[in-house]
Amino acid sequence: MVRKLKLRRSRRLKADVAWWKSEAQDWKDIAMEHAAEIDRLKKLVIRVPMPVVVPESVADEMKLREVG
């Protein structure tokens, strides 16, 4: 009687371990997909020009050149 109970527990434990391993593998695959997507997005470098402070005299010169 005890032997059957031990065998049943052992089978359940093995089944649970197999299920947990497959779940862990699924989550690992999802994490790797996300990592690949993040890596791809990091390679898309978007260059944004930074605002530059220009002295008023230089700005006036540039306006005169545009008009003239």
Short mmCIF file of N, CA, C and O in Angstrom, two decimals, residues 38-66:
data_model
loop_
_atom_site.label_atom_id
_atom_site.label_comp_id
_atom_site.label_asym_id
_atom_site.label_seq_id
_atom_site.Cartn_x
_atom_site.Cartn_y
_atom_site.Cartn_z
N ILE A 38 14.20 44.19 -28.84
CA ILE A 38 14.86 45.34 -28.22
C ILE A 38 16.18 45.63 -28.92
O ILE A 38 16.51 46.79 -29.19
N ASP A 39 16.91 44.58 -29.24
CA ASP A 39 18.19 44.74 -29.94
C ASP A 39 17.97 45.38 -31.31
O ASP A 39 18.72 46.27 -31.72
N ARG A 40 16.94 44.93 -32.01
CA ARG A 40 16.63 45.49 -33.34
C ARG A 40 16.27 46.97 -33.22
O ARG A 40 16.71 47.80 -34.02
N LEU A 41 15.47 47.31 -32.21
CA LEU A 41 15.05 48.69 -32.05
C LEU A 41 16.21 49.60 -31.63
O LEU A 41 16.25 50.77 -32.00
N LYS A 42 17.15 49.05 -30.86
CA LYS A 42 18.30 49.84 -30.46
C LYS A 42 19.16 50.21 -31.67
O LYS A 42 19.82 51.26 -31.67
N LYS A 43 19.15 49.36 -32.68
CA LYS A 43 19.95 49.62 -33.87
C LYS A 43 19.34 50.71 -34.75
O LYS A 43 20.02 51.26 -35.61
N LEU A 44 18.06 51.00 -34.55
CA LEU A 44 17.42 52.08 -35.29
C LEU A 44 17.76 53.39 -34.59
O LEU A 44 17.10 53.82 -33.66
N VAL A 45 18.83 54.00 -35.03
CA VAL A 45 19.29 55.23 -34.39
C VAL A 45 18.51 56.39 -35.00
O VAL A 45 18.55 56.60 -36.22
N ILE A 46 17.82 57.11 -34.16
CA ILE A 46 17.06 58.26 -34.62
C ILE A 46 17.83 59.51 -34.17
O ILE A 46 18.00 59.73 -32.98
N ARG A 47 18.28 60.25 -35.13
CA ARG A 47 19.07 61.44 -34.82
C ARG A 47 18.14 62.66 -34.76
O ARG A 47 17.41 62.95 -35.70
N VAL A 48 18.18 63.34 -33.64
CA VAL A 48 17.36 64.53 -33.44
C VAL A 48 18.29 65.71 -33.24
O VAL A 48 19.14 65.68 -32.34
N PRO A 49 18.16 66.73 -34.08
CA PRO A 49 19.05 67.88 -33.91
C PRO A 49 18.75 68.60 -32.59
O PRO A 49 17.60 68.79 -32.22
N MET A 50 19.82 68.94 -31.91
CA MET A 50 19.67 69.64 -30.64
C MET A 50 19.57 71.15 -30.89
O MET A 50 20.23 71.67 -31.81
N PRO A 51 18.77 71.83 -30.11
CA PRO A 51 18.69 73.30 -30.29
C PRO A 51 20.03 73.95 -29.92
O PRO A 51 20.71 73.49 -29.01
N VAL A 52 20.37 74.97 -30.67
CA VAL A 52 21.65 75.64 -30.46
C VAL A 52 21.38 77.09 -30.08
O VAL A 52 20.55 77.76 -30.70
N VAL A 53 22.07 77.57 -29.07
CA VAL A 53 21.93 78.97 -28.67
C VAL A 53 22.88 79.79 -29.53
O VAL A 53 24.08 79.56 -29.56
N VAL A 54 22.30 80.74 -30.26
CA VAL A 54 23.07 81.58 -31.18
C VAL A 54 22.98 83.02 -30.67
O VAL A 54 21.88 83.48 -30.35
N PRO A 55 24.10 83.71 -30.65
CA PRO A 55 24.04 85.12 -30.24
C PRO A 55 23.12 85.92 -31.16
O PRO A 55 22.99 85.60 -32.35
N GLU A 56 22.52 86.94 -30.60
CA GLU A 56 21.55 87.73 -31.36
C GLU A 56 22.16 88.37 -32.59
O GLU A 56 21.54 88.43 -33.65
N SER A 57 23.40 88.81 -32.50
CA SER A 57 24.06 89.46 -33.63
C SER A 57 24.22 88.48 -34.80
O SER A 57 24.01 88.84 -35.96
N VAL A 58 24.56 87.25 -34.49
CA VAL A 58 24.73 86.24 -35.55
C VAL A 58 23.37 85.91 -36.16
O VAL A 58 23.24 85.77 -37.38
N ALA A 59 22.35 85.83 -35.34
CA ALA A 59 21.00 85.54 -35.85
C ALA A 59 20.54 86.67 -36.76
O ALA A 59 19.92 86.42 -37.80
N ASP A 60 20.84 87.91 -36.40
CA ASP A 60 20.46 89.05 -37.25
C ASP A 60 21.18 88.98 -38.59
O ASP A 60 20.58 89.24 -39.64
N GLU A 61 22.46 88.59 -38.56
CA GLU A 61 23.22 88.45 -39.80
C GLU A 61 22.59 87.39 -40.70
O GLU A 61 22.48 87.58 -41.91
N MET A 62 22.19 86.29 -40.11
CA MET A 62 21.59 85.20 -40.90
C MET A 62 20.27 85.66 -41.50
O MET A 62 19.97 85.34 -42.65
N LYS A 63 19.49 86.42 -40.76
CA LYS A 63 18.21 86.94 -41.29
C LYS A 63 18.46 87.89 -42.45
O LYS A 63 17.76 87.85 -43.45
N LEU A 64 19.50 88.72 -42.34
CA LEU A 64 19.81 89.66 -43.42
C LEU A 64 20.23 88.92 -44.68
O LEU A 64 19.90 89.31 -45.79
N ARG A 65 20.98 87.85 -44.51
CA ARG A 65 21.45 87.06 -45.67
C ARG A 65 20.27 86.38 -46.36
O ARG A 65 20.24 86.27 -47.58
N GLU A 66 19.30 85.91 -45.57
CA GLU A 66 18.13 85.24 -46.15
C GLU A 66 17.29 86.21 -46.96
O GLU A 66 16.81 85.88 -48.04
#
